PDB file of C-alpha atoms in Angstrom:
ATOM      1  CA  MET A   1      -0.351  -0.060  -0.114  1.00 35.00           C
ATOM      2  CA  ASN A   2       2.859   2.232   0.941  1.00 41.00           C
ATOM      3  CA  ALA A   3       6.347   2.960   1.600  1.00 42.00           C
ATOM      4  CA  LEU A   4       6.342   4.935   5.118  1.00 46.00           C
ATOM      5  CA  PRO A   5       9.618   5.318   7.058  1.00 50.00           C
ATOM      6  CA  ALA A   6       9.465   2.957   9.295  1.00 45.00           C
ATOM      7  CA  THR A   7       9.574   5.457  12.325  1.00 45.00           C
ATOM      8  CA  ILE A   8       6.187   6.875  11.109  1.00 52.00           C
ATOM      9  CA  ALA A   9       5.086   4.116  10.825  1.00 46.00           C
ATOM     10  CA  SER A  10       6.035   2.755  14.784  1.00 45.00           C
ATOM     11  CA  SER A  11       4.437   4.940  16.572  1.00 45.00           C
ATOM     12  CA  ALA A  12       1.200   5.580  15.413  1.00 43.00           C
ATOM     13  CA  GLY A  13      -0.857   6.327  18.381  1.00 43.00           C
ATOM     14  CA  ALA A  14       2.276   5.884  20.504  1.00 41.00           C
ATOM     15  CA  CYS A  15       3.106   9.587  21.399  1.00 45.00           C
ATOM     16  CA  CYS A  16       3.712  10.404  24.623  1.00 48.00           C
ATOM     17  CA  ALA A  17       4.619  10.540  27.417  1.00 52.00           C
ATOM     18  CA  PRO A  18       2.522  13.236  29.123  1.00 54.00           C
ATOM     19  CA  GLY A  19       5.055  16.346  28.799  1.00 57.00           C
ATOM     20  CA  GLN A  20       7.761  15.006  27.120  1.00 68.00           C
ATOM     21  CA  ALA A  21       7.793  15.201  23.322  1.00 77.00           C
ATOM     22  CA  MET A  22       7.793  13.400  20.100  1.00 90.00           C
ATOM     23  CA  ASP A  23      11.605  11.681  19.529  1.00 93.00           C
ATOM     24  CA  ASP A  24      13.412  14.026  17.014  1.00 94.00           C
ATOM     25  CA  GLY A  25      13.228  11.613  13.869  1.00 96.00           C
ATOM     26  CA  THR A  26       9.503  10.883  13.713  1.00 96.00           C
ATOM     27  CA  ALA A  27       8.436  14.833  14.032  1.00 97.00           C
ATOM     28  CA  HIS A  28      11.041  15.522  10.783  1.00 97.00           C
ATOM     29  CA  ASP A  29       9.783  11.997   8.969  1.00 96.00           C
ATOM     30  CA  LEU A  30       6.296  13.567   9.608  1.00 97.00           C
ATOM     31  CA  ALA A  31       6.885  16.695   9.256  1.00 98.00           C
ATOM     32  CA  LYS A  32       8.678  16.736   4.942  1.00 97.00           C
ATOM     33  CA  VAL A  33       5.637  14.301   4.799  1.00 98.00           C
ATOM     34  CA  PHE A  34       3.346  17.382   5.763  1.00 98.00           C
ATOM     35  CA  LYS A  35       5.439  20.174   4.456  1.00 98.00           C
ATOM     36  CA  ALA A  36       6.060  18.215   0.699  1.00 98.00           C
ATOM     37  CA  LEU A  37       1.807  19.324   0.470  1.00 98.00           C
ATOM     38  CA  GLY A  38       1.910  23.426   2.201  1.00 98.00           C
ATOM     39  CA  ASP A  39       2.058  24.344  -1.149  1.00 98.00           C
ATOM     40  CA  PRO A  40      -1.389  25.082  -2.820  1.00 97.00           C
ATOM     41  CA  THR A  41      -0.189  23.202  -6.660  1.00 98.00           C
ATOM     42  CA  ARG A  42       0.755  20.389  -5.010  1.00 98.00           C
ATOM     43  CA  VAL A  43      -2.373  19.482  -3.001  1.00 98.00           C
ATOM     44  CA  LYS A  44      -3.802  19.499  -6.529  1.00 97.00           C
ATOM     45  CA  LEU A  45      -1.558  17.424  -7.856  1.00 97.00           C
ATOM     46  CA  LEU A  46      -1.608  14.849  -5.601  1.00 97.00           C
ATOM     47  CA  SER A  47      -5.473  15.294  -5.523  1.00 95.00           C
ATOM     48  CA  MET A  48      -5.199  14.735  -9.547  1.00 96.00           C
ATOM     49  CA  ILE A  49      -3.349  11.987  -8.951  1.00 96.00           C
ATOM     50  CA  VAL A  50      -4.751  10.127  -5.871  1.00 94.00           C
ATOM     51  CA  GLY A  51      -8.725  10.925  -8.353  1.00 92.00           C
ATOM     52  CA  SER A  52      -6.755   9.689 -11.367  1.00 93.00           C
ATOM     53  CA  SER A  53      -9.257   6.113 -12.846  1.00 91.00           C
ATOM     54  CA  ALA A  54      -6.279   4.821 -14.243  1.00 94.00           C
ATOM     55  CA  GLY A  55      -4.441   4.859 -10.725  1.00 93.00           C
ATOM     56  CA  GLU A  56      -1.298   7.043 -12.369  1.00 96.00           C
ATOM     57  CA  MET A  57      -0.829   9.625 -14.799  1.00 96.00           C
ATOM     58  CA  CYS A  58       1.422  10.524 -17.021  1.00 97.00           C
ATOM     59  CA  VAL A  59       3.271  14.284 -16.005  1.00 97.00           C
ATOM     60  CA  CYS A  60       1.912  15.225 -19.076  1.00 95.00           C
ATOM     61  CA  ASP A  61      -1.595  15.581 -18.650  1.00 96.00           C
ATOM     62  CA  LEU A  62      -0.568  16.949 -15.051  1.00 97.00           C
ATOM     63  CA  THR A  63       0.636  20.313 -16.927  1.00 96.00           C
ATOM     64  CA  ASP A  64      -2.380  21.391 -18.075  1.00 95.00           C
ATOM     65  CA  PRO A  65      -4.507  21.469 -14.961  1.00 95.00           C
ATOM     66  CA  VAL A  66      -2.413  23.013 -12.960  1.00 95.00           C
ATOM     67  CA  GLY A  67      -1.647  25.799 -15.440  1.00 95.00           C
ATOM     68  CA  LEU A  68       2.578  25.320 -15.234  1.00 96.00           C
ATOM     69  CA  SER A  69       5.225  24.217 -17.671  1.00 96.00           C
ATOM     70  CA  GLN A  70       6.375  20.153 -16.924  1.00 95.00           C
ATOM     71  CA  PRO A  71       9.774  21.421 -15.164  1.00 96.00           C
ATOM     72  CA  THR A  72       7.882  22.224 -13.565  1.00 97.00           C
ATOM     73  CA  VAL A  73       5.291  20.392 -12.194  1.00 98.00           C
ATOM     74  CA  SER A  74       8.531  18.313 -12.255  1.00 97.00           C
ATOM     75  CA  HIS A  75       9.575  19.349  -9.482  1.00 98.00           C
ATOM     76  CA  HIS A  76       6.448  19.232  -7.040  1.00 98.00           C
ATOM     77  CA  MET A  77       6.540  15.850  -8.372  1.00 98.00           C
ATOM     78  CA  LYS A  78      10.081  15.512  -7.000  1.00 98.00           C
ATOM     79  CA  LEU A  79       9.010  16.974  -3.242  1.00 98.00           C
ATOM     80  CA  LEU A  80       6.026  14.709  -3.118  1.00 98.00           C
ATOM     81  CA  VAL A  81       8.194  11.426  -4.359  1.00 98.00           C
ATOM     82  CA  GLU A  82      10.465  12.116  -1.653  1.00 97.00           C
ATOM     83  CA  ALA A  83       7.670  12.425   0.725  1.00 97.00           C
ATOM     84  CA  GLU A  84       6.818   9.054  -0.643  1.00 97.00           C
ATOM     85  CA  LEU A  85       3.533  10.870  -1.287  1.00 98.00           C
ATOM     86  CA  VAL A  86       3.454   9.274  -4.549  1.00 98.00           C
ATOM     87  CA  THR A  87       5.785   7.033  -6.456  1.00 98.00           C
ATOM     88  CA  ARG A  88       7.775   7.718 -10.052  1.00 98.00           C
ATOM     89  CA  GLU A  89       7.808   5.378 -12.409  1.00 98.00           C
ATOM     90  CA  GLN A  90       9.831   5.857 -15.844  1.00 97.00           C
ATOM     91  CA  ARG A  91       8.285   4.976 -19.502  1.00 96.00           C
ATOM     92  CA  GLY A  92       9.245   5.962 -22.870  1.00 96.00           C
ATOM     93  CA  LYS A  93       9.455   9.857 -22.763  1.00 95.00           C
ATOM     94  CA  TRP A  94       7.357  10.089 -19.877  1.00 96.00           C
ATOM     95  CA  ALA A  95       6.909   9.981 -16.482  1.00 97.00           C
ATOM     96  CA  TYR A  96       3.553   8.376 -14.188  1.00 98.00           C
ATOM     97  CA  TYR A  97       3.196   8.887 -10.575  1.00 98.00           C
ATOM     98  CA  ARG A  98       0.819   6.601  -8.975  1.00 97.00           C
ATOM     99  CA  PRO A  99      -0.572   7.804  -5.002  1.00 96.00           C
ATOM    100  CA  THR A 100       0.789   5.831  -2.029  1.00 94.00           C
ATOM    101  CA  THR A 101      -2.532   6.969  -0.079  1.00 76.00           C
ATOM    102  CA  GLY A 102      -1.028   5.641   3.041  1.00 92.00           C
ATOM    103  CA  THR A 103       1.680   8.447   3.403  1.00 96.00           C
ATOM    104  CA  LEU A 104      -0.297  11.160   4.473  1.00 95.00           C
ATOM    105  CA  ALA A 105      -2.832   9.060   6.056  1.00 94.00           C
ATOM    106  CA  ASP A 106      -0.243   7.211   8.619  1.00 95.00           C
ATOM    107  CA  ALA A 107       1.319  10.900   8.835  1.00 96.00           C
ATOM    108  CA  ALA A 108      -2.241  12.184  10.288  1.00 94.00           C
ATOM    109  CA  LYS A 109      -2.796   8.888  12.577  1.00 93.00           C
ATOM    110  CA  ALA A 110       1.390   8.945  13.812  1.00 94.00           C
ATOM    111  CA  LEU A 111       0.081  12.831  14.514  1.00 93.00           C
ATOM    112  CA  LEU A 112      -3.377  12.250  16.525  1.00 89.00           C
ATOM    113  CA  GLY A 113      -3.349   9.066  18.298  1.00 80.00           C
TER     114      GLY A 113
ATOM    115  CA  MET B   1     -15.131  19.183  17.002  1.00 36.00           C
ATOM    116  CA  ASN B   2     -13.375  21.965  14.958  1.00 41.00           C
ATOM    117  CA  ALA B   3     -13.962  25.471  13.005  1.00 42.00           C
ATOM    118  CA  LEU B   4     -12.617  23.741   9.611  1.00 46.00           C
ATOM    119  CA  PRO B   5     -12.768  26.541   7.119  1.00 50.00           C
ATOM    120  CA  ALA B   6     -16.080  25.656   5.130  1.00 45.00           C
ATOM    121  CA  THR B   7     -13.903  25.077   2.070  1.00 45.00           C
ATOM    122  CA  ILE B   8     -12.345  22.270   3.339  1.00 52.00           C
ATOM    123  CA  ALA B   9     -14.934  20.351   5.135  1.00 47.00           C
ATOM    124  CA  SER B  10     -17.560  20.393   2.123  1.00 45.00           C
ATOM    125  CA  SER B  11     -15.041  19.286  -0.630  1.00 45.00           C
ATOM    126  CA  ALA B  12     -13.629  16.188   1.549  1.00 43.00           C
ATOM    127  CA  GLY B  13     -14.613  12.860  -0.927  1.00 43.00           C
ATOM    128  CA  ALA B  14     -15.130  15.293  -3.610  1.00 41.00           C
ATOM    129  CA  CYS B  15     -12.251  15.949  -5.789  1.00 45.00           C
ATOM    130  CA  CYS B  16     -11.850  16.042  -9.108  1.00 48.00           C
ATOM    131  CA  ALA B  17     -13.634  15.213 -12.196  1.00 52.00           C
ATOM    132  CA  PRO B  18     -10.701  13.616 -14.300  1.00 54.00           C
ATOM    133  CA  GLY B  19      -7.876  15.747 -15.067  1.00 57.00           C
ATOM    134  CA  GLN B  20      -9.380  18.333 -13.204  1.00 68.00           C
ATOM    135  CA  ALA B  21      -7.522  20.410 -10.948  1.00 77.00           C
ATOM    136  CA  MET B  22      -9.376  21.013  -7.294  1.00 90.00           C
ATOM    137  CA  ASP B  23      -9.837  24.040  -6.652  1.00 93.00           C
ATOM    138  CA  ASP B  24      -7.482  27.377  -5.517  1.00 94.00           C
ATOM    139  CA  GLY B  25     -10.056  28.590  -2.935  1.00 96.00           C
ATOM    140  CA  THR B  26      -9.772  24.820  -1.203  1.00 96.00           C
ATOM    141  CA  ALA B  27      -6.238  24.592  -2.113  1.00 97.00           C
ATOM    142  CA  HIS B  28      -4.529  27.309  -0.794  1.00 97.00           C
ATOM    143  CA  ASP B  29      -7.068  26.171   2.212  1.00 96.00           C
ATOM    144  CA  LEU B  30      -5.840  22.542   2.546  1.00 97.00           C
ATOM    145  CA  ALA B  31      -1.761  23.645   1.697  1.00 98.00           C
ATOM    146  CA  LYS B  32      -2.390  26.372   4.646  1.00 97.00           C
ATOM    147  CA  VAL B  33      -3.366  23.647   7.718  1.00 98.00           C
ATOM    148  CA  PHE B  34      -0.093  21.303   5.879  1.00 98.00           C
ATOM    149  CA  LYS B  35       2.101  24.000   5.146  1.00 98.00           C
ATOM    150  CA  ALA B  36       1.616  24.439   9.168  1.00 98.00           C
ATOM    151  CA  LEU B  37       2.613  21.204  10.220  1.00 98.00           C
ATOM    152  CA  GLY B  38       5.786  21.662   7.969  1.00 98.00           C
ATOM    153  CA  ASP B  39       8.317  21.480  10.954  1.00 98.00           C
ATOM    154  CA  PRO B  40       9.247  19.586  13.722  1.00 97.00           C
ATOM    155  CA  THR B  41       8.616  21.548  16.008  1.00 98.00           C
ATOM    156  CA  ARG B  42       5.273  22.158  15.286  1.00 98.00           C
ATOM    157  CA  VAL B  43       4.381  18.953  15.250  1.00 98.00           C
ATOM    158  CA  LYS B  44       6.240  18.028  17.766  1.00 97.00           C
ATOM    159  CA  LEU B  45       3.872  21.378  20.330  1.00 97.00           C
ATOM    160  CA  LEU B  46       1.006  19.779  18.210  1.00 97.00           C
ATOM    161  CA  SER B  47       1.444  15.750  19.316  1.00 95.00           C
ATOM    162  CA  MET B  48       2.241  17.143  23.276  1.00 96.00           C
ATOM    163  CA  ILE B  49      -1.669  18.869  23.020  1.00 96.00           C
ATOM    164  CA  VAL B  50      -3.180  16.048  21.084  1.00 94.00           C
ATOM    165  CA  GLY B  51      -1.512  14.204  23.998  1.00 92.00           C
ATOM    166  CA  SER B  52      -2.858  15.589  26.687  1.00 93.00           C
ATOM    167  CA  SER B  53      -4.320  14.007  29.553  1.00 91.00           C
ATOM    168  CA  ALA B  54      -5.934  17.182  30.322  1.00 94.00           C
ATOM    169  CA  GLY B  55      -7.220  17.852  26.889  1.00 93.00           C
ATOM    170  CA  GLU B  56      -5.429  21.503  27.085  1.00 96.00           C
ATOM    171  CA  MET B  57      -1.693  22.610  27.629  1.00 96.00           C
ATOM    172  CA  CYS B  58       0.203  25.492  29.584  1.00 97.00           C
ATOM    173  CA  VAL B  59       2.127  27.622  27.295  1.00 97.00           C
ATOM    174  CA  CYS B  60       4.307  27.100  29.868  1.00 95.00           C
ATOM    175  CA  ASP B  61       4.230  23.812  29.920  1.00 95.00           C
ATOM    176  CA  LEU B  62       5.380  23.384  25.873  1.00 96.00           C
ATOM    177  CA  THR B  63       8.528  25.414  26.272  1.00 96.00           C
ATOM    178  CA  ASP B  64      11.027  22.892  28.223  1.00 95.00           C
ATOM    179  CA  PRO B  65       9.928  19.737  25.801  1.00 95.00           C
ATOM    180  CA  VAL B  66      10.737  21.145  22.902  1.00 95.00           C
ATOM    181  CA  GLY B  67      14.305  22.888  24.118  1.00 95.00           C
ATOM    182  CA  LEU B  68      12.660  26.779  22.759  1.00 96.00           C
ATOM    183  CA  SER B  69      11.710  30.135  24.281  1.00 96.00           C
ATOM    184  CA  GLN B  70       8.665  31.046  25.195  1.00 95.00           C
ATOM    185  CA  PRO B  71       8.517  33.841  22.489  1.00 96.00           C
ATOM    186  CA  THR B  72       9.654  31.180  19.826  1.00 97.00           C
ATOM    187  CA  VAL B  73       6.795  28.566  20.997  1.00 98.00           C
ATOM    188  CA  SER B  74       4.324  31.159  21.158  1.00 97.00           C
ATOM    189  CA  HIS B  75       4.900  32.000  17.489  1.00 98.00           C
ATOM    190  CA  HIS B  76       4.798  28.679  16.352  1.00 98.00           C
ATOM    191  CA  MET B  77       1.615  28.347  18.592  1.00 98.00           C
ATOM    192  CA  LYS B  78       0.341  31.308  16.359  1.00 98.00           C
ATOM    193  CA  LEU B  79       0.977  29.300  13.517  1.00 98.00           C
ATOM    194  CA  LEU B  80      -0.700  26.589  14.337  1.00 98.00           C
ATOM    195  CA  VAL B  81      -3.779  28.879  15.751  1.00 98.00           C
ATOM    196  CA  GLU B  82      -4.090  29.990  12.225  1.00 97.00           C
ATOM    197  CA  ALA B  83      -4.306  26.754  10.559  1.00 97.00           C
ATOM    198  CA  GLU B  84      -7.087  25.665  13.167  1.00 97.00           C
ATOM    199  CA  LEU B  85      -5.101  23.180  13.548  1.00 98.00           C
ATOM    200  CA  VAL B  86      -5.103  24.726  17.820  1.00 98.00           C
ATOM    201  CA  THR B  87      -7.500  27.102  19.859  1.00 98.00           C
ATOM    202  CA  ARG B  88      -5.735  29.753  22.104  1.00 98.00           C
ATOM    203  CA  GLU B  89      -7.758  31.200  25.799  1.00 98.00           C
ATOM    204  CA  GLN B  90      -6.005  33.098  27.667  1.00 97.00           C
ATOM    205  CA  ARG B  91      -6.109  32.798  31.132  1.00 96.00           C
ATOM    206  CA  GLY B  92      -4.671  35.338  33.535  1.00 96.00           C
ATOM    207  CA  LYS B  93      -0.694  35.790  32.509  1.00 95.00           C
ATOM    208  CA  TRP B  94      -0.750  32.227  30.708  1.00 96.00           C
ATOM    209  CA  ALA B  95      -1.756  30.705  26.980  1.00 97.00           C
ATOM    210  CA  TYR B  96      -3.831  27.960  26.662  1.00 98.00           C
ATOM    211  CA  TYR B  97      -4.351  25.913  24.164  1.00 98.00           C
ATOM    212  CA  ARG B  98      -6.772  22.437  23.016  1.00 97.00           C
ATOM    213  CA  PRO B  99      -6.223  21.002  19.992  1.00 96.00           C
ATOM    214  CA  THR B 100      -9.174  20.944  16.949  1.00 94.00           C
ATOM    215  CA  THR B 101      -8.517  17.055  15.405  1.00 76.00           C
ATOM    216  CA  GLY B 102     -10.421  17.117  13.305  1.00 92.00           C
ATOM    217  CA  THR B 103      -8.654  19.807  11.130  1.00 96.00           C
ATOM    218  CA  LEU B 104      -6.229  17.220  10.137  1.00 95.00           C
ATOM    219  CA  ALA B 105      -7.938  14.223   9.754  1.00 94.00           C
ATOM    220  CA  ASP B 106     -10.864  16.922   7.176  1.00 95.00           C
ATOM    221  CA  ALA B 107      -7.761  17.990   5.156  1.00 96.00           C
ATOM    222  CA  ALA B 108      -6.157  14.269   4.773  1.00 94.00           C
ATOM    223  CA  LYS B 109      -9.581  13.268   4.064  1.00 93.00           C
ATOM    224  CA  ALA B 110     -10.268  16.189   1.454  1.00 94.00           C
ATOM    225  CA  LEU B 111      -7.345  15.162  -0.456  1.00 93.00           C
ATOM    226  CA  LEU B 112      -7.766  11.644  -0.096  1.00 89.00           C
ATOM    227  CA  GLY B 113     -11.549  11.217  -0.262  1.00 81.00           C
TER     228      GLY B 113
END
């Protein structure tokens, strides 16, 4: 379903003893996921990929709806890949992206318990 | 439970027609929530408040666990308040914060469907 950093998956619901902050590694991993979505364009891109009936989207179909050039969209997609919110597969000329939807749900669960 | 921007609450599960991006207002509102959590310190602060047995935490109890000064913690808390992830109540000398946990869950739901 997804390829979460182990620190996120293992910490779900485990935080924290009263008066004790979450450990640095977990907080860093969670913040990385949320930061990747802290931009309206990346929110739009992920929403389109999640909503795709094919289960994946070509970068060539992502540019028009957000009104940005392909290099700019590819940059945004790189941040979503690095946060493990999507996976990327190169097929011929184009890159295709699939959602790893468990990443965001697990991050929210790790934070909210 | 929470005080979500109407655009987030009403858009849950509604995005998007194929090949059509989420509208700008919704994407902006969602990104604001995620951006507020795109920092490890704010992730730690929210996790402590969510995990508080009293259902709220005084700013005076938040500084030590994250090892930061009160003005710095208050700045981080202001961003969490603006994203509607917590509410703030001034009582005498101190500010107290309560989580509005529905905000993050609803934002994730709006994005993932």
